[in-house]
Amino acid sequence: MTAALAEKNRARTPQPSTRHAGPPPDSHRRTRRERSFDDVPRWQIYVPLGVYLLFTLIPFYWMFLFAVRPAGSTSLVPWPMTGEHFSKVWNERSFAVFFQNSMIVGVCTLIATTLVALAGGYALARFDFKIKGAFMLALLCSQFIPGALMLVPLFEIFKNLQMINSLGSVVIAETVFQLPLSIILISGFIKNVPVSLEEAAWVDGCSRFKAFCAVVLPLLRPGLIAVGSFAFVHSWNHFLFALMFLSEQDKQTIPVGLNTLIGADSVDLGALAAGGVIAAVPVVIVFAFIQKWLITGFSAGAVKG
């Protein structure tokens, strides 16, 4: 009798469904969203990128065309090619001297900016002091000051220091204007390095400077490369400071040298284009070699303790 009642109750009790319930609604929406992104036709991606690339490369091709095309030619294809324009600007227009001066200014600015920004960034990242917030605000506000507003005060300072017509004046001016942003960037990179790594080195007997050089500095390589490359490129391309502080031709840089190729009545387009190619080559080479480190520097912050 008991077994019969138990069998009847089992028959009346609804049994759980054995069918697969399926993923939750959120999973359905996520899968649909991922599938819709993967199903985008490739031409909708490649066509805008191709148009942007074409729009970017046409000016460079036009400059290269005028640089290697014989004088008087109107061909849209750089053939036959000639090097007369490069020879003219390099030998007759003193671009060899301009190139050397620009390289000196760029390398010195890179070194000075990196070293000073490294010291300032470490101080902001590791020490607390009363005016730290005000100092950071001053660094940020200094980015809103155009360099042209500081030409007269800088000129008077360099004149009193007898540094007019010296490459050192351009290096100092470029370094000063690169430092605020560089210090802020380096400070952010150092904050991403755990303090516990330095503390472990201190326990092992290292001084603060030795611990910084042995532990922190190797981890800052991407950030240092990013900051240094921007300092180099900015000083290489900057025109205003070199024009104001350098008067003799043998002290001028490439941007000022390009300006001398533009006459009042006529412009030698072939020579100007060749000078532009010479000015662009070092920058292209720098970014070609450091692009991996540059991207890593921008994405720095993944260091975990």
Coordinates of C-alpha atoms in Angstrom, one line a residue:
M1 CA 0.0 0.0 0.0
T2 CA 2.8 2.4 0.9
A3 CA 4.7 1.6 -2.3
A4 CA 1.5 2.3 -4.3
L5 CA 1.0 5.7 -2.7
A6 CA 4.7 6.6 -3.3
E7 CA 4.4 5.6 -6.9
K8 CA 1.2 7.8 -7.3
N9 CA 2.9 10.8 -5.7
R10 CA 5.9 10.4 -8.0
A11 CA 3.7 10.4 -11.0
R12 CA 1.9 13.6 -9.9
T13 CA 5.1 15.5 -9.1
P14 CA 6.3 17.4 -12.1
Q15 CA 9.7 16.2 -13.2
P16 CA 12.4 18.8 -14.1
S17 CA 13.0 19.3 -17.8
T18 CA 15.9 17.5 -19.2
R19 CA 16.2 19.8 -22.2
H20 CA 19.3 22.1 -22.2
A21 CA 18.4 25.5 -20.8
G22 CA 20.9 27.3 -23.0
P23 CA 23.1 30.2 -22.1
P24 CA 21.8 33.2 -20.2
P25 CA 20.4 36.2 -22.2
D26 CA 23.5 38.3 -21.6
S27 CA 25.6 35.6 -23.2
H28 CA 23.3 35.6 -26.2
R29 CA 23.6 39.4 -26.6
R30 CA 27.4 39.2 -26.2
T31 CA 27.7 36.4 -28.8
R32 CA 25.5 38.3 -31.2
R33 CA 27.6 41.5 -30.8
E34 CA 30.8 39.6 -31.3
R35 CA 29.4 37.8 -34.4
S36 CA 28.2 41.1 -35.9
F37 CA 31.6 42.6 -35.5
D38 CA 33.3 39.6 -37.1
D39 CA 30.8 39.6 -39.9
V40 CA 31.7 43.2 -41.0
P41 CA 32.9 43.1 -44.7
R42 CA 36.6 43.6 -45.0
W43 CA 36.1 46.4 -47.6
Q44 CA 34.4 48.5 -44.9
I45 CA 37.6 48.4 -43.0
Y46 CA 40.2 48.5 -45.8
V47 CA 38.6 51.3 -47.9
P48 CA 38.6 54.0 -45.2
L49 CA 42.2 53.0 -44.2
G50 CA 43.3 53.1 -47.8
V51 CA 41.8 56.5 -48.3
Y52 CA 43.5 57.8 -45.2
L53 CA 46.8 56.3 -46.2
L54 CA 46.5 57.7 -49.7
F55 CA 45.6 61.2 -48.3
T56 CA 48.7 60.9 -46.0
L57 CA 51.2 59.6 -48.6
I58 CA 50.3 61.9 -51.5
P59 CA 52.2 64.9 -50.1
F60 CA 55.3 62.8 -49.5
Y61 CA 55.1 61.3 -53.0
W62 CA 54.8 64.8 -54.5
M63 CA 57.8 66.0 -52.5
F64 CA 59.8 63.0 -53.6
L65 CA 58.7 63.4 -57.2
F66 CA 60.0 67.0 -57.3
A67 CA 63.2 66.0 -55.5
V68 CA 64.2 63.3 -58.1
R69 CA 62.6 64.7 -61.2
P70 CA 64.8 66.6 -63.6
A71 CA 64.3 70.4 -63.7
G72 CA 61.6 71.3 -66.2
S73 CA 60.0 67.9 -66.3
T74 CA 56.2 67.6 -65.8
S75 CA 56.1 63.8 -65.5
L76 CA 54.0 62.2 -62.7
V77 CA 56.3 59.2 -62.6
P78 CA 59.8 59.7 -61.1
W79 CA 61.6 58.5 -64.2
P80 CA 64.3 59.2 -65.3
M81 CA 65.6 60.0 -61.8
T82 CA 68.2 62.5 -61.0
G83 CA 70.2 63.5 -58.0
E84 CA 71.1 67.0 -59.1
H85 CA 68.8 68.6 -56.6
F86 CA 70.2 66.7 -53.6
S87 CA 73.8 67.5 -54.8
K88 CA 72.8 71.2 -55.1
V89 CA 71.3 71.6 -51.6
W90 CA 73.9 69.4 -49.9
N91 CA 77.0 71.1 -51.4
E92 CA 75.9 74.5 -52.7
R93 CA 73.3 75.4 -50.1
S94 CA 75.3 74.2 -47.1
F95 CA 72.8 71.5 -46.1
A96 CA 75.6 69.3 -44.9
V97 CA 76.3 72.0 -42.2
F98 CA 72.6 72.4 -41.4
F99 CA 72.2 68.6 -41.0
Q100 CA 75.1 68.5 -38.6
N101 CA 73.8 71.4 -36.5
S102 CA 70.3 69.9 -36.4
M103 CA 71.7 66.5 -35.3
I104 CA 73.7 68.2 -32.5
V105 CA 70.7 70.1 -31.3
G106 CA 68.4 67.0 -31.5
V107 CA 70.8 64.7 -29.7
C108 CA 71.7 67.2 -26.9
T109 CA 68.0 68.1 -26.4
L110 CA 67.2 64.4 -26.2
I111 CA 69.8 63.7 -23.6
A112 CA 69.1 66.8 -21.5
T113 CA 65.4 66.4 -21.6
T114 CA 65.5 62.7 -20.6
L115 CA 67.9 63.2 -17.7
V116 CA 66.2 66.1 -16.2
A117 CA 62.7 64.6 -16.7
L118 CA 63.9 61.4 -15.1
A119 CA 65.0 63.2 -12.0
G120 CA 61.9 65.4 -11.8
G121 CA 59.6 62.5 -12.5
Y122 CA 61.1 60.4 -9.8
A123 CA 60.7 63.2 -7.3
L124 CA 57.0 63.6 -8.2
A125 CA 56.3 59.9 -8.1
R126 CA 58.1 58.9 -4.9
F127 CA 58.2 61.9 -2.6
D128 CA 55.4 64.0 -1.0
F129 CA 55.9 67.7 -0.4
K130 CA 53.6 70.6 0.3
I131 CA 53.6 72.3 -3.1
K132 CA 53.4 69.1 -5.1
G133 CA 49.9 69.7 -6.3
A134 CA 50.7 73.4 -7.2
F135 CA 53.9 72.3 -9.0
M136 CA 52.0 69.7 -11.1
L137 CA 49.4 72.4 -11.9
A138 CA 52.1 74.8 -12.9
L139 CA 53.6 72.1 -15.2
L140 CA 50.3 71.6 -16.9
C141 CA 49.5 75.3 -17.3
S142 CA 52.9 75.9 -18.9
Q143 CA 51.7 73.8 -21.8
F144 CA 49.3 76.5 -22.7
I145 CA 52.0 79.1 -23.2
P146 CA 53.1 79.5 -26.8
G147 CA 56.8 79.6 -27.4
A148 CA 56.5 82.8 -29.4
L149 CA 55.5 84.7 -26.2
M150 CA 58.8 83.7 -24.6
L151 CA 61.1 84.8 -27.4
V152 CA 61.9 88.3 -26.1
P153 CA 62.6 87.2 -22.5
L154 CA 64.7 84.3 -23.7
F155 CA 66.6 86.5 -26.2
E156 CA 67.5 88.9 -23.4
I157 CA 68.6 86.1 -21.1
F158 CA 70.8 84.5 -23.8
K159 CA 72.1 87.9 -24.7
N160 CA 73.3 88.6 -21.2
L161 CA 74.8 85.2 -21.0
Q162 CA 76.6 85.8 -24.4
M163 CA 74.9 82.7 -25.8
I164 CA 73.3 84.3 -28.9
N165 CA 74.4 82.6 -32.1
S166 CA 75.2 79.5 -30.2
L167 CA 73.7 76.0 -30.5
G168 CA 73.6 75.8 -26.7
S169 CA 70.9 78.5 -26.6
V170 CA 68.7 76.5 -28.9
V171 CA 69.3 73.3 -26.9
I172 CA 68.4 75.0 -23.6
A173 CA 65.3 76.6 -25.0
E174 CA 64.1 73.4 -26.6
T175 CA 64.8 71.4 -23.4
V176 CA 62.9 74.0 -21.2
F177 CA 59.8 73.7 -23.4
Q178 CA 59.9 69.9 -23.6
L179 CA 60.4 69.4 -19.8
P180 CA 56.9 69.9 -18.4
L181 CA 55.2 67.2 -20.5
S182 CA 58.2 64.9 -20.2
I183 CA 58.3 65.2 -16.4
I184 CA 54.6 64.4 -16.2
L185 CA 54.9 61.4 -18.5
I186 CA 58.0 60.0 -16.7
S187 CA 56.3 60.5 -13.3
G188 CA 53.4 58.4 -14.6
F189 CA 55.7 55.6 -15.8
I190 CA 57.6 55.5 -12.4
K191 CA 54.3 55.4 -10.5
N192 CA 53.5 52.1 -12.3
V193 CA 56.7 50.5 -10.9
P194 CA 55.9 49.0 -7.5
V195 CA 57.8 50.6 -4.6
S196 CA 58.2 47.1 -3.1
L197 CA 60.9 46.4 -5.8
E198 CA 63.0 49.3 -4.5
E199 CA 62.4 48.4 -0.9
A200 CA 63.7 44.9 -1.6
A201 CA 66.8 46.4 -3.1
W202 CA 67.2 48.7 0.0
V203 CA 67.0 45.6 2.3
D204 CA 69.8 44.0 0.2
G205 CA 72.0 47.0 1.0
C206 CA 71.5 49.2 -2.1
S207 CA 71.3 52.9 -1.8
R208 CA 68.4 54.8 -3.3
F209 CA 70.3 55.8 -6.4
K210 CA 71.8 52.3 -6.9
A211 CA 68.3 50.7 -6.4
F212 CA 66.9 53.1 -8.9
C213 CA 69.5 52.3 -11.5
A214 CA 69.3 48.5 -10.9
V215 CA 65.6 48.0 -10.5
V216 CA 63.5 51.0 -11.7
L217 CA 65.5 52.2 -14.7
P218 CA 65.4 49.0 -16.8
L219 CA 61.6 49.0 -16.4
L220 CA 61.4 52.6 -17.7
R221 CA 63.0 51.8 -21.1
P222 CA 59.8 52.1 -23.1
G223 CA 58.8 55.4 -21.4
L224 CA 62.3 56.9 -21.8
I225 CA 62.4 56.0 -25.5
A226 CA 59.0 57.6 -26.0
V227 CA 59.9 60.8 -24.2
G228 CA 63.4 61.0 -25.8
S229 CA 62.0 60.4 -29.3
F230 CA 59.5 63.2 -29.0
A231 CA 62.1 65.5 -27.7
F232 CA 64.4 64.7 -30.6
V233 CA 61.7 65.1 -33.3
H234 CA 60.4 68.3 -31.8
S235 CA 63.8 69.9 -31.7
W236 CA 64.7 68.6 -35.2
N237 CA 61.6 70.2 -36.7
H238 CA 61.4 73.4 -34.6
F239 CA 61.9 76.6 -36.6
L240 CA 61.3 79.5 -34.3
F241 CA 64.1 79.2 -31.7
A242 CA 66.8 78.5 -34.4
L243 CA 65.6 81.5 -36.4
M244 CA 65.7 83.9 -33.5
F245 CA 68.9 82.7 -31.7
L246 CA 71.1 81.8 -34.6
S247 CA 72.2 84.4 -37.1
E248 CA 75.3 83.0 -38.8
Q249 CA 74.8 80.6 -41.6
D250 CA 77.2 78.0 -40.3
K251 CA 75.1 77.7 -37.1
Q252 CA 71.7 77.4 -38.6
T253 CA 69.6 74.2 -38.6
I254 CA 67.7 72.4 -41.3
P255 CA 64.3 74.2 -40.8
V256 CA 66.0 77.6 -41.2
G257 CA 68.0 76.2 -44.1
L258 CA 64.8 75.2 -45.9
N259 CA 63.5 78.8 -45.4
T260 CA 66.5 80.2 -47.2
L261 CA 65.5 78.2 -50.3
I262 CA 62.4 80.3 -50.7
G263 CA 63.2 83.5 -52.5
A264 CA 61.2 86.7 -52.7
D265 CA 60.5 86.3 -56.4
S266 CA 61.0 82.6 -57.2
V267 CA 61.2 79.2 -55.5
D268 CA 63.5 76.4 -56.6
L269 CA 60.9 73.6 -56.1
G270 CA 63.4 70.8 -56.9
A271 CA 66.0 72.0 -54.3
L272 CA 63.2 72.7 -51.7
A273 CA 61.8 69.2 -52.2
A274 CA 65.2 67.7 -51.9
G275 CA 65.8 69.6 -48.7
G276 CA 62.5 68.3 -47.4
V277 CA 63.4 64.7 -48.1
I278 CA 66.8 65.2 -46.3
A279 CA 64.9 66.7 -43.3
A280 CA 62.3 63.8 -43.3
V281 CA 64.7 60.9 -43.6
P282 CA 66.1 61.0 -40.0
V283 CA 62.7 61.2 -38.5
V284 CA 61.4 58.3 -40.5
I285 CA 64.4 56.2 -39.5
V286 CA 64.0 57.0 -35.8
F287 CA 60.3 56.1 -35.8
A288 CA 60.9 53.0 -37.9
F289 CA 63.4 51.6 -35.3
I290 CA 61.5 52.7 -32.1
Q291 CA 57.9 52.1 -33.1
K292 CA 57.7 48.9 -30.9
W293 CA 59.2 50.7 -27.9
L294 CA 57.0 53.8 -28.6
I295 CA 53.8 51.7 -28.5
T296 CA 55.0 49.9 -25.4
G297 CA 55.7 53.3 -23.8
F298 CA 52.2 54.5 -24.4
S299 CA 50.7 51.4 -23.0
A300 CA 53.1 51.3 -20.0
G301 CA 51.3 50.6 -16.7
A302 CA 50.9 46.8 -16.9
V303 CA 53.7 46.2 -14.4
K304 CA 52.4 44.4 -11.3
G305 CA 54.1 43.8 -8.0

